[in-house]
Amino acid sequence: MAMLLETRLLFRKVKDLRSLTPRRGRVKEKWAATRAKHPPTSLALHHFDAKYSVQLGRLWPSVRVALLSERKYGALLNNFSSDAVLANLQAQGCRDFISDSDAEEYLYNLHPILSAAQSCPEPESEVGADKQEESSDGAMKKSDVDDQQRPPFLLSRNINCAVFPRGDITRFKPARPDMQGLLGYYLMDAASVLPCLALDVQEGHRVLDLCAAPGGKSLALLQTQAVRFLCVNDSSVSRTQRLRKVLRRYVPKEFLTDENIRITSFDGTKWGEIERNTFDRVLVDVPCTTDRHSLTEDDNNIFSKSRTGERRMLPKLQVELLLAGIEAACPGGEIMYSTCTLSQIQNMGVVEQAIHQAQQNHGIHLEVVDLQLVTNMFRKTFHFAPDLHLGVMVVPHLAANFGPIYMCKLKRMT
Ligand SMILES: C[S@@+](CC[C@H](N)C(=O)[O-])C[C@H]1O[C@@H](n2cnc3c(N)ncnc32)[C@H](O)[C@@H]1O
């Protein structure tokens, strides 16, 4: 009996001791020991607060709260799929923000005047300096004639993207495969479709997507069904693999032939050594500080201490990539530079430097294409930054939480 009592007392003591150590406290200690003192997301927020409060002024607090909130997606419709996807999405309350834009007439009525005459001359297998001169002269004459007929730019056709209304943050269901196994839509930031739309891809064009993985924009460019040849490149081999998978899930395999598509994993900055004066349209969607990702995900974050050097070198890499894209375009060809950062240095700063260096180092004269029309057409769907002197930028907003997306379009005059 005495022994039983002693055992009970011992149990009670142990219980009392355990209750003295609060459970939450113990858990917190362990958590605090493994957690980085300054996680990359906090470093990013600190950095953006310092930079963007100056750059965006009164706009920054609302952009900040949107960036830290759940983002909105758009469903890029897959024209290769046989399912009636748009009708289905419309029944759920979505609308195609492109055909539903303010300037539908402007977009579509002017297209018939466009012809393959604007395309680059056939590329030379060995691009010599003399040959470049000859072909550039020829191309300029053709585009001079066209330029008199056409407005500053048109939108690429056949691209459709469904979004839920302003203020509605309903999530899309995962896309389903049709009878051939092709998915009906691709979920992406709807503002990412704008650079592809404004690239103005026309029938018979040769198009280069220099930094293409995981492939949302390549897929949007293919939706035009106007591209004669699409070259998709990304220096990361693993991301190029992802891009291949995306293409296989959305594009019929009869279309994925060497005559239509080339997939490569080259360093885009070296593209000028491979191919110059070749493409009618070039998309340069560069690596950047990916502001939204940097604020919300600690994994693979460019603000982690170990990647400081890489982050600081971004503007240099971006200028090199844009210059390579400019060289890859044919005279008369057009180049779209895009990022998903609000940073003035990575956006307008890079474009200004590339224009200067193209002239100084390569004798290439570029003109900036006015994209103001894009802001007029799509102001129902996106919030645009006011008064940019170069390019346009979608800024995140709680009622329309897309972006940030910056884009600037250049036309090669020589
Ligand atoms: C913003 S992402 C491109 C997103 C893609 N355009 C899309 O819409 O899915 C930038 C890409 O650039 C690639 N990249 C980084 N450095 C590069 C280089 N030197 N040459 C080519 N691609 C590069 C990265 O691997 C990354 O996939």
CSV table of C-alpha atoms and ligand atoms in Angstrom, one decimal:
chain,number,residue,atom,x,y,z
A,1,MET,CA,0.0,0.0,0.0
A,2,ALA,CA,2.8,2.4,1.0
A,3,MET,CA,4.6,1.6,-2.3
A,4,LEU,CA,1.5,2.3,-4.3
A,5,LEU,CA,1.2,5.7,-2.6
A,6,GLU,CA,4.9,6.5,-3.3
A,7,THR,CA,4.5,5.7,-7.0
A,8,ARG,CA,1.4,7.9,-7.3
A,9,LEU,CA,3.3,10.8,-5.6
A,10,LEU,CA,6.1,10.3,-8.1
A,11,PHE,CA,3.8,10.4,-11.1
A,12,ARG,CA,2.2,13.6,-9.7
A,13,LYS,CA,5.6,15.2,-9.3
A,14,VAL,CA,6.6,14.4,-12.9
A,15,LYS,CA,3.2,15.7,-14.1
A,16,ASP,CA,3.7,18.9,-12.2
A,17,LEU,CA,7.2,19.4,-13.6
A,18,ARG,CA,5.9,19.0,-17.1
A,19,SER,CA,3.0,21.4,-16.6
A,20,LEU,CA,5.6,24.0,-15.4
A,21,THR,CA,7.2,24.0,-18.9
A,22,PRO,CA,4.6,25.5,-21.2
A,23,ARG,CA,4.2,23.4,-24.4
A,24,ARG,CA,4.0,26.3,-26.8
A,25,GLY,CA,7.2,27.7,-25.3
A,26,ARG,CA,9.1,24.4,-25.9
A,27,VAL,CA,7.9,24.3,-29.5
A,28,LYS,CA,8.9,27.9,-30.1
A,29,GLU,CA,12.4,27.4,-28.8
A,30,LYS,CA,13.1,24.6,-31.3
A,31,TRP,CA,11.5,26.6,-34.1
A,32,ALA,CA,13.5,29.7,-33.2
A,33,ALA,CA,16.8,27.7,-33.2
A,34,THR,CA,16.3,26.4,-36.8
A,35,ARG,CA,14.8,29.5,-38.3
A,36,ALA,CA,17.0,32.0,-40.2
A,37,LYS,CA,17.3,35.2,-38.3
A,38,HIS,CA,16.5,37.2,-41.5
A,39,PRO,CA,14.6,35.1,-43.9
A,40,PRO,CA,14.9,36.1,-47.6
A,41,THR,CA,11.2,37.2,-47.7
A,42,SER,CA,11.9,39.7,-44.9
A,43,LEU,CA,15.1,40.9,-46.6
A,44,ALA,CA,13.1,41.4,-49.8
A,45,LEU,CA,10.4,43.4,-48.0
A,46,HIS,CA,12.9,45.6,-46.4
A,47,HIS,CA,14.7,46.2,-49.7
A,48,PHE,CA,11.4,46.9,-51.5
A,49,ASP,CA,10.2,49.3,-48.8
A,50,ALA,CA,13.3,51.3,-49.1
A,51,LYS,CA,13.4,51.4,-53.0
A,52,TYR,CA,9.7,51.4,-54.0
A,53,SER,CA,8.5,53.9,-51.4
A,54,VAL,CA,10.7,56.4,-53.2
A,55,GLN,CA,10.1,55.1,-56.8
A,56,LEU,CA,6.3,54.7,-56.5
A,57,GLY,CA,5.6,57.3,-53.8
A,58,ARG,CA,1.9,57.3,-52.7
A,59,LEU,CA,1.2,54.2,-54.8
A,60,TRP,CA,3.6,51.9,-52.8
A,61,PRO,CA,1.3,51.2,-49.8
A,62,SER,CA,-1.5,49.8,-52.0
A,63,VAL,CA,0.9,47.9,-54.3
A,64,ARG,CA,2.6,46.5,-51.2
A,65,VAL,CA,-0.6,45.1,-49.6
A,66,ALA,CA,-1.5,43.6,-52.9
A,67,LEU,CA,1.9,42.0,-53.4
A,68,LEU,CA,1.6,40.4,-49.9
A,69,SER,CA,-1.9,39.1,-50.7
A,70,GLU,CA,-3.1,36.2,-52.8
A,71,ARG,CA,-2.4,36.7,-56.4
A,72,LYS,CA,-4.9,36.3,-59.3
A,73,TYR,CA,-4.5,34.0,-62.2
A,74,GLY,CA,-5.8,34.0,-65.8
A,75,ALA,CA,-6.5,30.9,-67.9
A,76,LEU,CA,-4.7,31.1,-71.2
A,77,LEU,CA,-7.0,29.2,-73.5
A,78,ASN,CA,-5.5,26.4,-75.5
A,79,ASN,CA,-6.6,26.6,-79.1
A,80,PHE,CA,-5.1,23.2,-79.8
A,81,SER,CA,-7.6,21.6,-77.4
A,82,SER,CA,-10.9,20.4,-78.9
A,83,ASP,CA,-13.0,21.2,-75.7
A,84,ALA,CA,-15.3,24.2,-75.5
A,85,VAL,CA,-13.3,25.6,-72.6
A,86,LEU,CA,-14.2,29.3,-72.9
A,87,ALA,CA,-18.0,28.6,-72.7
A,88,ASN,CA,-17.3,26.4,-69.6
A,89,LEU,CA,-15.3,29.2,-67.9
A,90,GLN,CA,-17.9,31.8,-68.9
A,91,ALA,CA,-20.5,29.7,-67.2
A,92,GLN,CA,-18.4,29.9,-64.0
A,93,GLY,CA,-18.4,33.8,-64.2
A,94,CYS,CA,-15.1,34.4,-66.2
A,95,ARG,CA,-14.7,36.6,-69.2
A,96,ASP,CA,-12.0,36.7,-71.9
A,97,PHE,CA,-10.3,40.0,-71.1
A,98,ILE,CA,-8.8,40.3,-74.6
A,99,SER,CA,-11.9,40.0,-76.8
A,100,ASP,CA,-13.7,42.0,-74.1
A,101,SER,CA,-11.3,44.9,-74.3
A,102,ASP,CA,-12.2,48.5,-75.1
A,103,ALA,CA,-10.6,48.4,-78.5
A,104,GLU,CA,-11.8,45.2,-80.1
A,105,GLU,CA,-12.5,47.0,-83.4
A,106,TYR,CA,-9.1,48.5,-83.5
A,107,LEU,CA,-7.5,45.2,-82.8
A,108,TYR,CA,-9.1,43.1,-85.4
A,109,ASN,CA,-10.3,45.3,-88.3
A,110,LEU,CA,-6.8,46.4,-89.3
A,111,HIS,CA,-5.3,43.0,-89.5
A,112,PRO,CA,-6.0,42.3,-93.2
A,113,ILE,CA,-3.4,44.8,-94.4
A,114,LEU,CA,-0.6,42.7,-92.9
A,115,SER,CA,1.2,40.3,-95.1
A,116,ALA,CA,4.3,38.1,-95.1
A,117,ALA,CA,6.1,41.0,-96.9
A,118,GLN,CA,7.1,42.2,-93.5
A,119,SER,CA,9.0,39.1,-92.6
A,120,CYS,CA,12.7,38.9,-92.3
A,121,PRO,CA,14.5,37.9,-95.4
A,122,GLU,CA,15.5,34.2,-95.4
A,123,PRO,CA,18.4,33.8,-92.9
A,124,GLU,CA,21.8,33.1,-94.2
A,125,SER,CA,23.5,29.9,-92.9
A,126,GLU,CA,26.8,31.8,-92.4
A,127,VAL,CA,26.0,35.4,-91.4
A,128,GLY,CA,28.7,37.6,-92.9
A,129,ALA,CA,29.0,41.3,-92.4
A,130,ASP,CA,28.5,42.1,-96.1
A,131,LYS,CA,25.4,39.9,-96.4
A,132,GLN,CA,23.9,41.5,-93.3
A,133,GLU,CA,24.1,44.9,-95.0
A,134,GLU,CA,22.4,43.7,-98.2
A,135,SER,CA,19.6,42.0,-96.4
A,136,SER,CA,19.1,44.8,-94.0
A,137,ASP,CA,18.6,47.3,-96.9
A,138,GLY,CA,16.0,45.1,-98.5
A,139,ALA,CA,14.1,44.6,-95.3
A,140,MET,CA,14.0,48.3,-94.5
A,141,LYS,CA,12.5,49.1,-97.9
A,142,LYS,CA,9.7,46.7,-97.4
A,143,SER,CA,8.9,47.7,-93.9
A,144,ASP,CA,9.1,51.4,-94.9
A,145,VAL,CA,6.2,50.8,-97.2
A,146,ASP,CA,4.3,48.9,-94.6
A,147,ASP,CA,5.0,51.5,-92.0
A,148,GLN,CA,3.0,54.0,-94.0
A,149,GLN,CA,0.0,51.7,-93.9
A,150,ARG,CA,0.0,50.4,-90.4
A,151,PRO,CA,-0.5,51.9,-87.0
A,152,PRO,CA,2.4,51.8,-84.5
A,153,PHE,CA,1.6,48.2,-83.5
A,154,LEU,CA,-1.2,45.6,-83.5
A,155,LEU,CA,-1.9,42.8,-81.2
A,156,SER,CA,-1.0,39.2,-81.9
A,157,ARG,CA,-4.3,37.4,-82.9
A,158,ASN,CA,-6.1,34.4,-81.4
A,159,ILE,CA,-4.7,34.7,-77.9
A,160,ASN,CA,-7.5,34.5,-75.3
A,161,CYS,CA,-7.3,34.6,-71.6
A,162,ALA,CA,-10.2,34.1,-69.1
A,163,VAL,CA,-10.2,36.0,-65.8
A,164,PHE,CA,-12.7,36.3,-63.0
A,165,PRO,CA,-14.2,39.8,-62.5
A,166,ARG,CA,-12.4,42.5,-60.5
A,167,GLY,CA,-12.5,41.9,-56.8
A,168,ASP,CA,-13.4,38.2,-57.3
A,169,ILE,CA,-10.6,35.9,-56.1
A,170,THR,CA,-12.2,32.6,-57.1
A,171,ARG,CA,-9.5,30.1,-58.0
A,172,PHE,CA,-9.6,28.2,-61.3
A,173,LYS,CA,-10.0,24.4,-61.2
A,174,PRO,CA,-7.1,22.4,-62.6
A,175,ALA,CA,-7.4,22.1,-66.4
A,176,ARG,CA,-8.7,18.8,-67.7
A,177,PRO,CA,-7.4,16.9,-70.7
A,178,ASP,CA,-9.5,16.6,-73.9
A,179,MET,CA,-9.9,13.4,-76.0
A,180,GLN,CA,-6.3,13.7,-77.4
A,181,GLY,CA,-5.0,14.3,-73.8
A,182,LEU,CA,-4.3,18.0,-74.4
A,183,LEU,CA,-5.2,20.4,-71.5
A,184,GLY,CA,-7.8,23.1,-72.1
A,185,TYR,CA,-6.0,26.0,-70.4
A,186,TYR,CA,-2.8,27.1,-68.8
A,187,LEU,CA,-2.9,29.1,-65.6
A,188,MET,CA,-0.6,32.1,-65.5
A,189,ASP,CA,-0.6,35.7,-64.3
A,190,ALA,CA,-3.0,37.3,-66.9
A,191,ALA,CA,-0.7,40.3,-67.2
A,192,SER,CA,2.1,38.0,-68.5
A,193,VAL,CA,0.0,37.5,-71.6
A,194,LEU,CA,0.3,41.3,-72.5
A,195,PRO,CA,3.9,41.1,-73.7
A,196,CYS,CA,2.9,38.2,-76.1
A,197,LEU,CA,-0.1,40.2,-77.3
A,198,ALA,CA,1.8,43.4,-77.9
A,199,LEU,CA,4.6,41.5,-79.7
A,200,ASP,CA,2.3,41.6,-82.7
A,201,VAL,CA,3.1,38.2,-84.2
A,202,GLN,CA,2.0,38.0,-87.8
A,203,GLU,CA,1.5,35.2,-90.3
A,204,GLY,CA,4.7,33.6,-91.3
A,205,HIS,CA,6.9,35.2,-88.6
A,206,ARG,CA,10.0,33.6,-87.2
A,207,VAL,CA,10.0,34.1,-83.4
A,208,LEU,CA,12.6,33.7,-80.8
A,209,ASP,CA,11.7,33.3,-77.1
A,210,LEU,CA,15.2,33.8,-75.5
A,211,CYS,CA,14.4,33.0,-71.8
A,212,ALA,CA,11.4,30.7,-72.3
A,213,ALA,CA,11.0,28.3,-69.3
A,214,PRO,CA,8.6,27.2,-67.9
A,215,GLY,CA,6.9,28.2,-71.1
A,216,GLY,CA,3.7,30.2,-70.4
A,217,LYS,CA,4.6,32.9,-72.9
A,218,SER,CA,5.9,30.4,-75.5
A,219,LEU,CA,2.5,28.7,-75.3
A,220,ALA,CA,0.7,32.1,-75.7
A,221,LEU,CA,2.8,32.9,-78.8
A,222,LEU,CA,1.9,29.5,-80.3
A,223,GLN,CA,-1.8,30.2,-79.7
A,224,THR,CA,-1.6,32.8,-82.5
A,225,GLN,CA,-1.1,29.9,-85.0
A,226,ALA,CA,0.7,32.4,-87.1
A,227,VAL,CA,4.3,31.5,-86.2
A,228,ARG,CA,6.3,29.9,-89.0
A,229,PHE,CA,9.1,28.9,-86.8
A,230,LEU,CA,9.4,29.2,-83.0
A,231,CYS,CA,12.8,28.9,-81.3
A,232,VAL,CA,12.4,28.5,-77.5
A,233,ASN,CA,15.5,28.7,-75.3
A,234,ASP,CA,16.4,28.7,-71.6
A,235,SER,CA,19.9,28.3,-70.2
A,236,SER,CA,18.6,26.1,-67.4
A,237,VAL,CA,18.5,22.5,-68.5
A,238,SER,CA,16.0,21.4,-65.8
A,239,ARG,CA,13.7,24.3,-66.6
A,240,THR,CA,14.0,23.5,-70.3
A,241,GLN,CA,12.8,19.9,-69.4
A,242,ARG,CA,9.8,21.5,-67.7
A,243,LEU,CA,9.1,23.6,-70.8
A,244,ARG,CA,9.2,20.4,-73.0
A,245,LYS,CA,6.6,18.8,-70.7
A,246,VAL,CA,4.4,21.9,-70.9
A,247,LEU,CA,4.5,21.9,-74.7
A,248,ARG,CA,3.7,18.1,-74.8
A,249,ARG,CA,0.7,18.7,-72.5
A,250,TYR,CA,-0.7,21.5,-74.7
A,251,VAL,CA,0.5,21.1,-78.3
A,252,PRO,CA,-0.3,18.2,-80.6
A,253,LYS,CA,2.8,16.1,-81.3
A,254,GLU,CA,2.3,16.5,-85.1
A,255,PHE,CA,3.0,20.2,-84.5
A,256,LEU,CA,6.1,19.7,-82.3
A,257,THR,CA,8.4,19.0,-85.3
A,258,ASP,CA,11.9,20.4,-86.0
A,259,GLU,CA,10.4,22.4,-88.8
A,260,ASN,CA,8.1,24.3,-86.4
A,261,ILE,CA,9.9,24.4,-83.1
A,262,ARG,CA,13.5,24.3,-81.9
A,263,ILE,CA,14.1,23.9,-78.1
A,264,THR,CA,17.5,24.8,-76.8
A,265,SER,CA,19.4,25.3,-73.6
A,266,PHE,CA,22.0,27.9,-74.5
A,267,ASP,CA,23.2,30.9,-72.6
A,268,GLY,CA,21.1,33.5,-74.2
A,269,THR,CA,23.8,36.2,-73.8
A,270,LYS,CA,25.8,34.3,-76.4
A,271,TRP,CA,23.0,34.1,-78.9
A,272,GLY,CA,24.7,36.7,-81.2
A,273,GLU,CA,27.5,34.2,-81.7
A,274,ILE,CA,24.9,31.6,-83.0
A,275,GLU,CA,22.4,33.6,-85.0
A,276,ARG,CA,22.1,37.2,-85.9
A,277,ASN,CA,19.6,39.3,-88.0
A,278,THR,CA,17.2,36.3,-88.2
A,279,PHE,CA,14.0,36.7,-86.3
A,280,ASP,CA,10.9,38.9,-87.0
A,281,ARG,CA,10.0,38.9,-83.4
A,282,VAL,CA,12.0,38.3,-80.2
A,283,LEU,CA,10.8,38.0,-76.7
A,284,VAL,CA,13.3,38.7,-74.0
A,285,ASP,CA,11.6,37.8,-70.7
A,286,VAL,CA,14.6,38.1,-68.4
A,287,PRO,CA,15.4,36.6,-65.0
A,288,CYS,CA,14.7,39.4,-62.4
A,289,THR,CA,14.0,39.8,-58.7
A,290,THR,CA,10.5,38.3,-59.3
A,291,ASP,CA,9.1,40.6,-56.7
A,292,ARG,CA,6.0,38.7,-55.8
A,293,HIS,CA,7.8,35.4,-55.4
A,294,SER,CA,10.6,37.1,-53.4
A,295,LEU,CA,8.0,38.4,-50.9
A,296,THR,CA,6.2,35.2,-50.4
A,297,GLU,CA,8.5,32.2,-50.8
A,298,ASP,CA,11.7,31.6,-48.9
A,299,ASP,CA,12.7,28.7,-51.2
A,300,ASN,CA,14.7,29.6,-54.2
A,301,ASN,CA,14.6,33.3,-53.2
A,302,ILE,CA,17.0,35.7,-54.9
A,303,PHE,CA,17.2,37.7,-51.6
A,304,SER,CA,18.8,34.8,-49.7
A,305,LYS,CA,22.2,35.8,-48.5
A,306,SER,CA,24.0,33.2,-50.6
A,307,ARG,CA,22.5,34.8,-53.8
A,308,THR,CA,23.4,38.5,-53.1
A,309,GLY,CA,26.1,38.5,-55.8
A,310,GLU,CA,23.7,37.0,-58.3
A,311,ARG,CA,21.1,39.6,-57.5
A,312,ARG,CA,23.4,42.5,-57.8
A,313,MET,CA,24.6,41.2,-61.2
A,314,LEU,CA,21.0,41.0,-62.6
A,315,PRO,CA,20.9,44.3,-64.4
A,316,LYS,CA,24.1,43.4,-66.2
A,317,LEU,CA,22.8,40.0,-67.2
A,318,GLN,CA,19.5,41.7,-68.3
A,319,VAL,CA,21.3,44.2,-70.6
A,320,GLU,CA,23.4,41.4,-72.1
A,321,LEU,CA,20.3,39.3,-72.8
A,322,LEU,CA,18.4,42.2,-74.3
A,323,LEU,CA,21.4,43.1,-76.5
A,324,ALA,CA,21.5,39.4,-77.7
A,325,GLY,CA,17.8,39.6,-78.5
A,326,ILE,CA,18.3,42.8,-80.4
A,327,GLU,CA,21.1,41.2,-82.5
A,328,ALA,CA,19.0,38.1,-83.1
A,329,ALA,CA,16.2,40.2,-84.6
A,330,CYS,CA,16.3,41.2,-88.3
A,331,PRO,CA,16.4,44.8,-89.3
A,332,GLY,CA,12.7,45.9,-89.2
A,333,GLY,CA,12.1,43.2,-86.6
A,334,GLU,CA,10.7,43.9,-83.1
A,335,ILE,CA,11.9,43.0,-79.7
A,336,MET,CA,9.8,42.8,-76.5
A,337,TYR,CA,11.7,43.2,-73.2
A,338,SER,CA,9.7,42.1,-70.1
A,339,THR,CA,10.2,41.5,-66.4
A,340,CYS,CA,8.1,40.7,-63.4
A,341,THR,CA,9.7,43.3,-61.1
A,342,LEU,CA,8.8,46.9,-60.3
A,343,SER,CA,12.4,47.9,-60.2
A,344,GLN,CA,13.3,51.0,-62.3
A,345,ILE,CA,16.9,49.8,-62.6
A,346,GLN,CA,15.9,46.4,-64.0
A,347,ASN,CA,13.2,47.9,-66.3
A,348,MET,CA,13.8,51.3,-67.8
A,349,GLY,CA,17.4,51.4,-66.7
A,350,VAL,CA,18.2,48.2,-68.6
A,351,VAL,CA,16.3,49.3,-71.8
A,352,GLU,CA,18.1,52.6,-71.8
A,353,GLN,CA,21.5,51.0,-71.5
A,354,ALA,CA,20.7,48.4,-74.2
A,355,ILE,CA,19.6,51.1,-76.7
A,356,HIS,CA,22.8,53.0,-76.0
A,357,GLN,CA,25.1,49.9,-76.3
A,358,ALA,CA,23.3,48.6,-79.4
A,359,GLN,CA,24.1,51.9,-81.2
A,360,GLN,CA,27.6,52.3,-79.8
A,361,ASN,CA,28.9,48.8,-80.1
A,362,HIS,CA,26.9,47.3,-82.9
A,363,GLY,CA,25.7,50.2,-85.0
A,364,ILE,CA,22.1,49.1,-84.4
A,365,HIS,CA,19.5,51.9,-84.3
A,366,LEU,CA,16.4,51.2,-82.3
A,367,GLU,CA,13.1,53.0,-81.9
A,368,VAL,CA,10.8,52.6,-78.9
A,369,VAL,CA,7.3,51.5,-79.9
A,370,ASP,CA,4.6,53.4,-78.0
A,371,LEU,CA,2.5,50.9,-76.0
A,372,GLN,CA,0.2,53.5,-74.6
A,373,LEU,CA,-2.7,51.8,-76.5
A,374,VAL,CA,-2.2,48.7,-74.4
A,375,THR,CA,-3.0,50.7,-71.2
A,376,ASN,CA,-6.1,52.1,-72.9
A,377,MET,CA,-7.3,48.8,-74.1
A,378,PHE,CA,-6.9,46.8,-70.9
A,379,ARG,CA,-7.5,49.3,-68.1
A,380,LYS,CA,-10.7,47.5,-67.2
A,381,THR,CA,-8.6,44.5,-66.3
A,382,PHE,CA,-5.3,45.8,-65.0
A,383,HIS,CA,-3.9,48.7,-63.0
A,384,PHE,CA,-1.1,50.4,-64.9
A,385,ALA,CA,1.7,52.6,-63.4
A,386,PRO,CA,1.1,56.2,-64.4
A,387,ASP,CA,3.6,58.3,-66.3
A,388,LEU,CA,6.4,55.9,-67.3
A,389,HIS,CA,8.6,57.5,-69.9
A,390,LEU,CA,9.6,54.1,-71.3
A,391,GLY,CA,7.4,51.1,-71.6
A,392,VAL,CA,4.3,50.2,-69.6
A,393,MET,CA,3.9,48.4,-66.2
A,394,VAL,CA,1.0,46.5,-64.6
A,395,VAL,CA,1.1,47.1,-60.9
A,396,PRO,CA,-0.6,44.8,-58.4
A,397,HIS,CA,-3.9,46.1,-56.9
A,398,LEU,CA,-6.2,44.3,-54.4
A,399,ALA,CA,-9.1,44.5,-56.8
A,400,ALA,CA,-7.1,43.2,-59.7
A,401,ASN,CA,-4.1,41.4,-58.2
A,402,PHE,CA,-2.0,40.7,-61.3
A,403,GLY,CA,1.6,41.7,-62.0
A,404,PRO,CA,4.0,43.2,-61.6
A,405,ILE,CA,4.7,43.0,-65.3
A,406,TYR,CA,6.9,45.5,-67.1
A,407,MET,CA,7.3,45.6,-70.9
A,408,CYS,CA,9.0,47.7,-73.4
A,409,LYS,CA,9.0,47.1,-77.2
A,410,LEU,CA,11.8,48.1,-79.5
A,411,LYS,CA,11.9,48.2,-83.3
A,412,ARG,CA,15.2,47.6,-85.1
A,413,MET,CA,15.6,50.3,-87.6
A,414,THR,CA,19.0,49.1,-88.9
B,1,LIG,C1,11.2,35.1,-66.0
B,1,LIG,S1,11.8,33.5,-66.4
B,1,LIG,C2,11.0,33.2,-67.9
B,1,LIG,C3,9.6,32.9,-67.8
B,1,LIG,C4,9.0,32.4,-69.2
B,1,LIG,N1,9.2,33.4,-70.2
B,1,LIG,C5,7.6,32.0,-69.1
B,1,LIG,O1,6.7,32.8,-69.5
B,1,LIG,O2,7.3,30.9,-68.6
B,1,LIG,C6,13.4,33.8,-66.8
B,1,LIG,C7,14.1,32.6,-67.3
B,1,LIG,O3,15.4,33.0,-67.8
B,1,LIG,C8,16.3,31.9,-67.7
B,1,LIG,N2,17.7,32.4,-67.8
B,1,LIG,C9,18.5,32.9,-66.8
B,1,LIG,N3,19.7,33.2,-67.3
B,1,LIG,C10,19.6,33.0,-68.7
B,1,LIG,C11,20.5,33.1,-69.7
B,1,LIG,N4,21.7,33.6,-69.6
B,1,LIG,N5,20.1,32.7,-71.0
B,1,LIG,C12,18.9,32.2,-71.2
B,1,LIG,N6,18.0,32.0,-70.2
B,1,LIG,C13,18.3,32.4,-69.0
B,1,LIG,C14,15.9,31.3,-66.3
B,1,LIG,O4,16.3,29.9,-66.3
B,1,LIG,C15,14.4,31.5,-66.3
B,1,LIG,O5,13.7,30.3,-66.7
